[in-house]
Structures are given as structure tokens and as C-alpha cells.
Amino acid sequence: MTTAPPGLNEVLQRTFSFPKRHFLSVVDLNEVEVTSLLDLADGFVALNRQTSKKLDLLKGRTLMNLFFENSTRTQSSFELAGKRLGADVVNMNPRASSISKGETLIDTAVTLNAMQPDLLVIRHSSSGAASLLSQKVTCSVINAGDGQHEHPTQALLDALSMRRAFGRIAGLKVAICGDILHSRVARSNISLLQMLGAEVRLVGPPTLLPAQAERWGCAIFHDLRTGIADADVVMMLRLQLERMDGVMAPSQREYFRFYGLDREKLACASPHVRVMHPGPMNRGVEIDSEVADDLAVSLIQDQVEMGVAARMAVLTSLAARLDNDR
Amino acid sequence: MNRPLAITGVRLVDPASNYDGPGAVMVVEGVIADVAKGGGLGALAKDVEVVDGAGALLLPGLVDIRVKTGEPGAETKETLESAARAAAAGGVTTMVVQPDTHPVVDEPSVVDFILRRARDIELVKVFPAGAVTKGLKGERMAEIGLMAEAGCVYVTDADRPIVDSKLFRRVLAYAKAFGMLVAHRPADPWLAGGAAASEGEFASRMGLPSVPVAAEKIMLERDLALVELTGSRLLVDQVTTACALESLERAKARGLPVTATTSINHLSFNEIDIGDYRTFCKLDPPLRSEDDRQALIEAVAAGLIDIVVSAHAPAPPEEKRLPFDEAAPGAVGLETLLPALLAFDHAGRIPLIDLVRTVTSAPAELLGLASGRIAKGAPADLVLCNPSTPVVVDAGRLTSKSKNSPFDGRTLQGKVMMTLAEGRIIYRA
């Protein structure tokens, strides 16, 4: 078996134990828990860069991926995270298999739960789906995105990327731009970044901002240049193309003109600004390729790398609380 | 032949005669034969059965004008009989059932079916509300005249707003000729489409599709303008927002013939009760903000809202044990209506007699029913209730076939001891 890198061993030997059974929402977490998860994830980043990446922290455990919505990067990120920790990983595709035919979410969950998984990762198009599931199963449930509610592991990996790029999160000016209304990534990020002391701003056309978002303690901007002025991090969100077709914005070209991030608009931000995007990107719609591919500016590749490490940290922390023998 | 029944030693509350005080009632042959206000009934004949109220409340049996069952068409949710049993347990002696069944109550034979079923069940009085439009589609007028003749008490498309203003204007005008009351749920369907919660900070945080409160006001303003145009009566089916109350207040001040209801749920809960996506709190219209709820309570106290309904809407587990936005809206409420209403008396917000009015004489007078009052010659529909007994609601033990009560786990104060319908004891705790 692989030797863990020295930094990781040190973190693993710390006594803090994660007190939650499920990982459903950033709102459930506190700063101590988040910091310990980030420290642990940092250690896993080093491991993931070794030739031999496999540990046995989750040996004998079963991780089940239950993705009711399509996802390439999140699902494979969880799959890799589980495998590198030594767990058996099963990917269920409920939409293609017979378990979805007329079966409710709860029935599916109860069926899968009977197969005794230890960790169940769920993505679903309905807000609250992960929470509902967690009430009906005996294993740990990890929310990999529920409707327009939360995507907590994304917020964790984003925070990890920022902390590694800037050495801190407190005091960073982070502008989250685009379709905030439909974005679970935005909701999780806002909560987590505010908890860690960042200043969060929201930028987008009024049609894409949630009602009463001003009560979230974020400054709201409808002009991209003003919104990202002096920002350390500009986080662009994916915008569903059909929403730009006269539904939420008149056209793609109008949207890109006012809310697409290009080099010229980015010049308004801080000189050491870093650009993030949860992916997948609509190039030329919300973000210009020139910006997305500039490694001096873009953290987008880092985010993907940090995703695996952050999820390994979450899985390790939850598994430490699992029953050993039922 | 039943023995005469005397209910003595009660606190008699009869909003129709504005009486709230000690009293007793004599019931003979299903009719209230004598009402003694302030004292007793005097010497009673030997064959009289006596119920000693021991200071409990004696109210007219409740008249709940917005009840859904699953019959015909979805009897697994609730049948007319199970709803009637739930009603009896809740002190409701008259219920008006909504037309959105399968088949839809949009022609006289379905009206007839419900009336016959209700007669066979022999518990509470059941009156059907007919559909305004055929198949509730909002396109063509249903047979309003024939349904009136068959025994409908009002017409409504239940939860579905009638979008076509020209059609709705004609409905109001046409129904007037038959003395038929038209009810309408004010909701702009474009704003409200797909919503699971009220727009605001809570729904935004929870990532729930939401509807702004203006959706209710927009449709209500249209309806009120059409009432003014046609001079027809309108029953506003469930006002739930402060902004719509402003419109209602203006309309009433101008003397328009409008009557408004709200649901006990919107008086008792706000959007925060949804908590961690509790689908029992998913309602249509959705639960509102605390400001709206407070405005509703004030409106009931001021008489701006005339009638409180249970909005009883049974939904079985397979429709509720789902992610919030997929779950069916609605809550059962027949059994909790009275104790939930009493909470506003206990809290000193609304005097008891005014609360009782909203569920007895106000709806009965609106629909021209003989019940809803405690008066000599009126049908002996009565409920005896101990107002101070605490009851922890256990949804699993409700009489209704469906158990989707948002009051589950809540402590209410007030317990129905006995319900009489036309002199028959149909429920006894």
C-alpha cells in the first residue's frame, strides 16, 4: 500500500473528528469543521500528485454514486476519491436503469440502502432531495447537488482552490457572476465564503438574481465592471443556453456583451485576480476562451484537481463516524 | 324515534344572535326545540336524555365550505365517508366538496351522485360545489343552471384560476340569473406556474421555485373589476397575502358584493414552517411570510375576511413522500379546524364569538343554509367542545384516510367532545 505524504499523515493524526453523519449543506457546517476539512484536503492534494495514489482509509467500505442528473466531472471526481481511499465504488445510473421506472426517490434509496452501502452520493434535480434521502437510509449521505439548493463539496473545493492560490480566504473580495438564481453552486459558495470571512458580491442581470438576495449580506451589482472592480476572485457561473433565449435575457450576444467575462472587463478587477468556473463552461457565452485558458489567471483546472482532494477529505471524515459492524 | 335530548350547563356561543353566555338547548326530532340563554331549561320530562355540558362550549356545527375528498375517482386518498367521519370528529356538520374529482362535477348527474352518497352515509351534510367551466379547463361554461337545480351551493374551478377574462365576465353575469354564487381562486397562473413556495428570502435560500405575492393581487383586482362590471356576487377563495387584503378592503368599502375566505393553514403557519422541506407544509397557495400571516389574523379580527375554511386536501404518502417540488400540495384539516381556530381566542387575538362566526353563521348565511346557528327551529347541528383541553396532534391517528396534517406534533388547545347532526350524535370523544 502507498505511503501517505508526510503532510497528510500529520493531518490524519490530528484528533479532530468530524461530528456529522451526513454532508448535506454548507449551512450545517461551522468554521472549525470547514478548516479541518480544508487542511485534510490539502494533504490529499499532495497524495494525488504522487505516482502511487492509493490509501486504505476506506478499505472494505462501499461508496455508491446515485446521480439522477447527468454529471461527468462530479461523478468521476467522487469515483476517483472513493477509489483512491480504497473503497469499492458503484455508479448507479437511475435514469437508465429499471429502478427509476415509476419508482420514487425514497423507494430507490431504500432499495439501495438494503445493499448496505456505507456512503451514498446523490445528485438530484429537486431542492431538498438529499435531505429527504438522508432521513430514510442508514448510511452517510453526501449531497452532490440538489436542485437549486446546495452543492457543498463544490463550495469546499472552491474554497480550497482559493486558499491555495491566495494563502487565505478571510478578506478576499469574491464576485460571483451570472445565473445566481438557478445556481446551487452560488448558494453553497456564498454561505461558505462568508463563514470564512470573505466579502462576497453578486453580479448579474436582475432576472437571474434570487428574490431578496440583498438580505444575504452580499452587495448586488447589475453591471459586471462595477461588480468585479478590485475583486480578488471572479467566479463565473454556467448559464443554461435556453435561458438566454428571451427567457431570462434577450439573446446570447446581448448577454455576452454585458455579462460575459473577457479580458477587457477583467481589467477592472484586482491586478492579481483569479478566475473560477464550476464547469462545464459555455465558451463565448459567459466566459471568453482567452480568459478561461490563461493559466496565469484561471483557476479552473485547479478547481477540478481540488475537487478530488476535497471529496476525499469529506469521505474520510464521514467514514470515521460510520459504524464498524452493524 | 329518538328520545329528546337536553344539553345543559354549557357556554353557548351563537354568532347569528350575537350571544355568548351560559345556556342550554333542547333537541327534539332533529330540530332545536328550545334554547335557554342565561339559564336552564326548567323541569324536564322523564324521557329526556340529558347531557351535562359542565361548562364546555356549545357551538353551532361547523360549516366548512372548502373540502376535497377523493370521491369519485381517487378513493384511496379519501372517500366521502372517511371525510364525513373526519368532519364529525372535528365538529364539522356541513361540508362543501370541491368539483375537481374524476369525473369533474360539471354536470347535474355527478352532483346527484354526491348528494345520494352523502344521504347514504348519514353523517354530516355534504353539498357539492359545481365546476365553473367544463372539465375545469377554463374554456367553456359548465351547466351552471342545471347544477343549481340539482343542488350545487356554489360554482368554482377549485385550484385552477380562470384566465380568460371574457369567459369569467360571462360566468359572473350568467350565474347571477340563477342566484348562483361564483367562487374564484385569485392567482395569476403565469407568475404562479411551477411555484412551490412564496417568493422571498426563505424560498431563495432553499432554492425553491417561488411565486410573488403580487400574483394573488393581480388576479383579485381583475376579479373585483369584473364584479363591479357585472354586479354579481363573488366568493374570493382563500386570500392569503397582505397586498390582496388591501384590494379586498377597498372593494368592500365601495360596497361590492364580495365575500372572502382564508384557510386555517395560512392563519396558523408561515413559510418558515416548511423548514427542512416538510412536504406536509406544501400548500396551494403556498405558505406566506409572517407579515402576511399577521395581516390575515387582523383581517379575520376586523371582519374583512368573512369565512375560514379547512381547505381539507388529502394526499396519501406516495404523493407527499417526495422531493418538495414534486410533492402534491395540500393538507388535511377537517379534524383540526376548530382547535386550531380556538388558538386565536386563547392568544387573545380574536374574540371567540367572531372566530366561531367565520365557520358557522357566516358561511351558512352566504350559502343560504338553515344551519350554522343555535335557534329554535334550526336543524340540531351542534358541537360540544372543551376549549381548554390540550391535544397533541398525531397525524397517524387522524380519522382521515390521508394523514398529511401540518399540525402533526403540534399542541392545540380544544377538544371536540360531541358532535350532533340533525339531532343524531355522530361523534363522541
Short mmCIF file of C-alpha atoms in Angstrom, two decimals, chain B residues 36-275:
data_model
loop_
_atom_site.label_atom_id
_atom_site.label_comp_id
_atom_site.label_asym_id
_atom_site.label_seq_id
_atom_site.Cartn_x
_atom_site.Cartn_y
_atom_site.Cartn_z
CA ALA B 36 -82.39 28.75 27.07
CA LYS B 37 -79.99 31.66 27.19
CA GLY B 38 -78.72 32.68 30.57
CA GLY B 39 -80.44 29.88 32.48
CA GLY B 40 -81.58 26.30 32.35
CA LEU B 41 -84.41 24.57 30.52
CA GLY B 42 -86.60 24.26 33.60
CA ALA B 43 -88.22 20.98 34.59
CA LEU B 44 -87.54 18.24 32.05
CA ALA B 45 -89.84 15.40 31.12
CA LYS B 46 -88.80 11.92 32.25
CA ASP B 47 -87.93 10.55 28.81
CA VAL B 48 -85.43 13.33 28.07
CA GLU B 49 -81.82 12.27 27.76
CA VAL B 50 -79.63 14.84 29.48
CA VAL B 51 -76.07 15.70 28.59
CA ASP B 52 -74.39 17.84 31.20
CA GLY B 53 -72.03 20.16 29.37
CA ALA B 54 -70.19 21.03 32.57
CA GLY B 55 -69.26 24.46 31.29
CA ALA B 56 -68.00 23.31 27.90
CA LEU B 57 -68.65 25.29 24.72
CA LEU B 58 -71.75 24.56 22.72
CA LEU B 59 -71.42 25.90 19.19
CA PRO B 60 -73.40 25.54 16.01
CA GLY B 61 -71.95 22.65 13.99
CA LEU B 62 -69.16 23.99 11.78
CA VAL B 63 -69.81 24.74 8.11
CA ASP B 64 -66.65 24.10 6.11
CA ILE B 65 -67.10 25.30 2.56
CA ARG B 66 -63.83 24.10 1.04
CA VAL B 67 -63.24 20.38 1.38
CA LYS B 68 -61.71 17.95 -1.05
CA THR B 69 -62.22 14.22 -0.91
CA GLY B 70 -61.07 11.67 -3.43
CA GLU B 71 -64.58 10.57 -4.35
CA PRO B 72 -65.37 9.99 -7.10
CA GLY B 73 -62.12 8.90 -8.72
CA ALA B 74 -59.38 8.79 -6.10
CA GLU B 75 -60.92 6.90 -3.21
CA THR B 76 -57.53 5.81 -1.87
CA LYS B 77 -56.97 9.41 -0.71
CA GLU B 78 -60.30 9.92 0.95
CA THR B 79 -63.88 8.85 0.41
CA LEU B 80 -66.94 10.93 1.15
CA GLU B 81 -67.49 8.64 4.09
CA SER B 82 -63.99 8.93 5.56
CA ALA B 83 -64.14 12.69 5.11
CA ALA B 84 -67.54 12.75 6.79
CA ARG B 85 -66.14 10.79 9.74
CA ALA B 86 -63.21 13.19 9.98
CA ALA B 87 -65.65 16.07 9.83
CA ALA B 88 -67.76 14.61 12.62
CA ALA B 89 -64.64 14.18 14.76
CA GLY B 90 -63.77 17.81 14.12
CA GLY B 91 -67.21 19.22 14.88
CA VAL B 92 -67.91 19.97 11.22
CA THR B 93 -71.53 19.15 10.39
CA THR B 94 -71.75 20.66 6.92
CA MET B 95 -69.09 20.43 4.24
CA VAL B 96 -68.98 21.69 0.71
CA VAL B 97 -66.92 19.42 -1.52
CA GLN B 98 -64.90 20.74 -4.42
CA PRO B 99 -65.61 19.78 -8.03
CA ASP B 100 -62.08 18.72 -9.02
CA THR B 101 -62.78 14.99 -8.88
CA HIS B 102 -62.80 12.31 -11.57
CA PRO B 103 -65.19 12.80 -13.18
CA VAL B 104 -65.34 16.54 -12.61
CA VAL B 105 -68.54 17.83 -11.01
CA ASP B 106 -69.51 19.78 -14.11
CA GLU B 107 -72.94 18.35 -14.83
CA PRO B 108 -76.03 17.50 -12.78
CA SER B 109 -75.59 13.71 -12.67
CA VAL B 110 -72.34 13.98 -10.72
CA VAL B 111 -73.98 16.47 -8.36
CA ASP B 112 -76.71 13.93 -7.90
CA PHE B 113 -74.22 11.13 -7.25
CA ILE B 114 -72.53 13.05 -4.45
CA LEU B 115 -75.83 14.02 -2.84
CA ARG B 116 -77.02 10.41 -2.94
CA ARG B 117 -73.76 9.10 -1.48
CA ALA B 118 -73.95 11.70 1.29
CA ARG B 119 -77.53 10.71 2.10
CA ASP B 120 -76.50 7.04 2.35
CA ILE B 121 -73.58 7.84 4.64
CA GLU B 122 -75.94 9.65 7.02
CA LEU B 123 -73.31 11.52 8.93
CA VAL B 124 -72.77 15.17 8.10
CA LYS B 125 -74.42 17.28 5.43
CA VAL B 126 -72.49 17.27 2.18
CA PHE B 127 -73.11 19.80 -0.56
CA PRO B 128 -71.26 19.78 -3.85
CA ALA B 129 -69.72 22.83 -5.42
CA GLY B 130 -70.00 22.59 -9.18
CA ALA B 131 -67.37 23.46 -11.75
CA VAL B 132 -67.49 26.85 -13.42
CA THR B 133 -66.10 25.51 -16.67
CA LYS B 134 -66.41 22.14 -18.34
CA GLY B 135 -63.67 19.80 -17.16
CA LEU B 136 -62.19 22.71 -15.17
CA LYS B 137 -60.44 23.64 -18.38
CA GLY B 138 -61.30 27.31 -18.21
CA GLU B 139 -62.65 27.27 -21.75
CA ARG B 140 -66.41 26.75 -21.82
CA MET B 141 -69.10 27.32 -19.22
CA ALA B 142 -70.39 24.28 -17.36
CA GLU B 143 -74.14 23.67 -16.91
CA ILE B 144 -74.45 26.12 -14.06
CA GLY B 145 -78.25 26.32 -14.16
CA LEU B 146 -78.80 22.58 -14.20
CA MET B 147 -76.28 22.07 -11.41
CA ALA B 148 -78.01 24.77 -9.37
CA GLU B 149 -81.24 22.88 -9.81
CA ALA B 150 -79.55 19.61 -8.84
CA GLY B 151 -78.32 21.07 -5.55
CA CYS B 152 -74.96 22.77 -6.02
CA VAL B 153 -74.35 25.51 -3.49
CA TYR B 154 -71.78 27.44 -5.47
CA VAL B 155 -69.57 27.07 -8.52
CA THR B 156 -65.78 27.13 -8.61
CA ASP B 157 -62.90 25.76 -10.64
CA ALA B 158 -61.23 24.94 -7.29
CA ASP B 159 -57.46 25.47 -7.53
CA ARG B 160 -57.49 26.49 -11.16
CA PRO B 161 -57.73 30.15 -11.98
CA ILE B 162 -59.95 31.11 -14.90
CA VAL B 163 -57.58 33.07 -17.09
CA ASP B 164 -59.95 34.14 -19.85
CA SER B 165 -61.45 37.39 -18.59
CA LYS B 166 -64.19 37.43 -21.18
CA LEU B 167 -65.31 33.98 -20.12
CA PHE B 168 -65.17 34.87 -16.44
CA ARG B 169 -67.21 38.00 -17.03
CA ARG B 170 -69.87 35.92 -18.76
CA VAL B 171 -69.83 33.35 -15.97
CA LEU B 172 -70.43 36.05 -13.37
CA ALA B 173 -73.26 37.55 -15.39
CA TYR B 174 -74.87 34.21 -16.25
CA ALA B 175 -74.66 32.72 -12.76
CA LYS B 176 -76.46 35.75 -11.39
CA ALA B 177 -79.62 34.75 -13.23
CA PHE B 178 -79.70 31.52 -11.25
CA GLY B 179 -78.75 33.14 -7.97
CA MET B 180 -75.61 31.02 -8.13
CA LEU B 181 -72.57 32.18 -6.22
CA VAL B 182 -69.27 32.07 -8.12
CA ALA B 183 -66.03 31.38 -6.28
CA HIS B 184 -62.60 32.02 -7.72
CA ARG B 185 -59.06 31.40 -6.52
CA PRO B 186 -57.10 34.56 -7.24
CA ALA B 187 -53.73 33.58 -8.73
CA ASP B 188 -52.04 34.76 -11.88
CA PRO B 189 -51.11 31.41 -13.43
CA TRP B 190 -48.11 32.76 -15.30
CA LEU B 191 -46.50 34.14 -12.19
CA ALA B 192 -47.60 31.18 -10.11
CA GLY B 193 -46.72 28.43 -12.60
CA GLY B 194 -44.44 25.76 -11.15
CA ALA B 195 -44.07 27.52 -7.81
CA ALA B 196 -43.65 25.51 -4.62
CA ALA B 197 -43.20 28.40 -2.19
CA SER B 198 -43.70 32.13 -1.77
CA GLU B 199 -41.04 34.36 -3.24
CA GLY B 200 -38.74 35.78 -0.61
CA GLU B 201 -35.58 35.19 1.31
CA PHE B 202 -36.63 31.77 2.57
CA ALA B 203 -37.51 30.32 -0.84
CA SER B 204 -34.36 31.88 -2.32
CA ARG B 205 -32.17 30.20 0.26
CA MET B 206 -33.90 26.88 -0.08
CA GLY B 207 -33.68 27.03 -3.86
CA LEU B 208 -37.40 26.52 -4.30
CA PRO B 209 -39.33 27.78 -7.33
CA SER B 210 -41.48 30.56 -5.98
CA VAL B 211 -44.36 32.90 -6.71
CA PRO B 212 -44.51 36.57 -5.73
CA VAL B 213 -47.45 37.66 -3.58
CA ALA B 214 -48.44 40.04 -6.39
CA ALA B 215 -49.78 37.01 -8.31
CA GLU B 216 -52.73 36.92 -5.90
CA LYS B 217 -53.37 40.63 -6.02
CA ILE B 218 -53.23 40.86 -9.81
CA MET B 219 -55.96 38.26 -10.28
CA LEU B 220 -58.05 39.59 -7.41
CA GLU B 221 -58.01 43.09 -8.87
CA ARG B 222 -59.26 41.71 -12.18
CA ASP B 223 -61.99 39.74 -10.45
CA LEU B 224 -63.10 42.76 -8.46
CA ALA B 225 -63.27 44.88 -11.61
CA LEU B 226 -65.48 42.23 -13.20
CA VAL B 227 -67.69 42.13 -10.12
CA GLU B 228 -68.15 45.85 -10.47
CA LEU B 229 -68.93 45.44 -14.15
CA THR B 230 -71.49 42.68 -13.71
CA GLY B 231 -72.86 43.41 -10.26
CA SER B 232 -72.58 39.72 -9.47
CA ARG B 233 -71.59 38.21 -6.16
CA LEU B 234 -68.10 36.75 -5.80
CA LEU B 235 -66.59 34.44 -3.23
CA VAL B 236 -62.86 35.09 -3.09
CA ASP B 237 -61.43 31.65 -2.49
CA GLN B 238 -58.59 31.99 0.01
CA VAL B 239 -56.99 35.37 0.42
CA THR B 240 -53.51 34.70 1.79
CA THR B 241 -51.48 37.88 1.29
CA ALA B 242 -51.42 41.32 2.87
CA CYS B 243 -51.32 43.01 -0.53
CA ALA B 244 -54.51 41.27 -1.68
CA LEU B 245 -56.21 42.31 1.56
CA GLU B 246 -55.74 45.93 0.54
CA SER B 247 -57.66 45.28 -2.67
CA LEU B 248 -60.35 43.43 -0.78
CA GLU B 249 -60.71 46.22 1.74
CA ARG B 250 -61.15 48.81 -1.00
CA ALA B 251 -63.73 46.68 -2.78
CA LYS B 252 -65.74 46.14 0.38
CA ALA B 253 -65.57 49.82 1.25
CA ARG B 254 -67.11 50.54 -2.12
CA GLY B 255 -69.92 48.13 -1.40
CA LEU B 256 -69.06 45.42 -3.92
CA PRO B 257 -70.83 42.12 -3.17
CA VAL B 258 -67.69 40.14 -2.30
CA THR B 259 -67.08 37.62 0.44
CA ALA B 260 -63.62 36.31 1.25
CA THR B 261 -62.24 33.17 2.82
CA THR B 262 -58.85 32.21 4.10
CA SER B 263 -57.58 28.85 5.22
CA ILE B 264 -56.77 27.82 8.76
CA ASN B 265 -53.34 26.79 7.49
CA HIS B 266 -52.46 30.28 6.32
CA LEU B 267 -53.62 31.64 9.66
CA SER B 268 -51.56 29.10 11.61
CA PHE B 269 -48.30 28.67 9.68
CA ASN B 270 -45.79 30.72 7.77
CA GLU B 271 -43.22 29.76 5.14
CA ILE B 272 -40.54 29.02 7.74
CA ASP B 273 -42.63 26.06 8.90
CA ILE B 274 -41.55 24.36 5.67
CA GLY B 275 -38.22 24.01 7.50
#
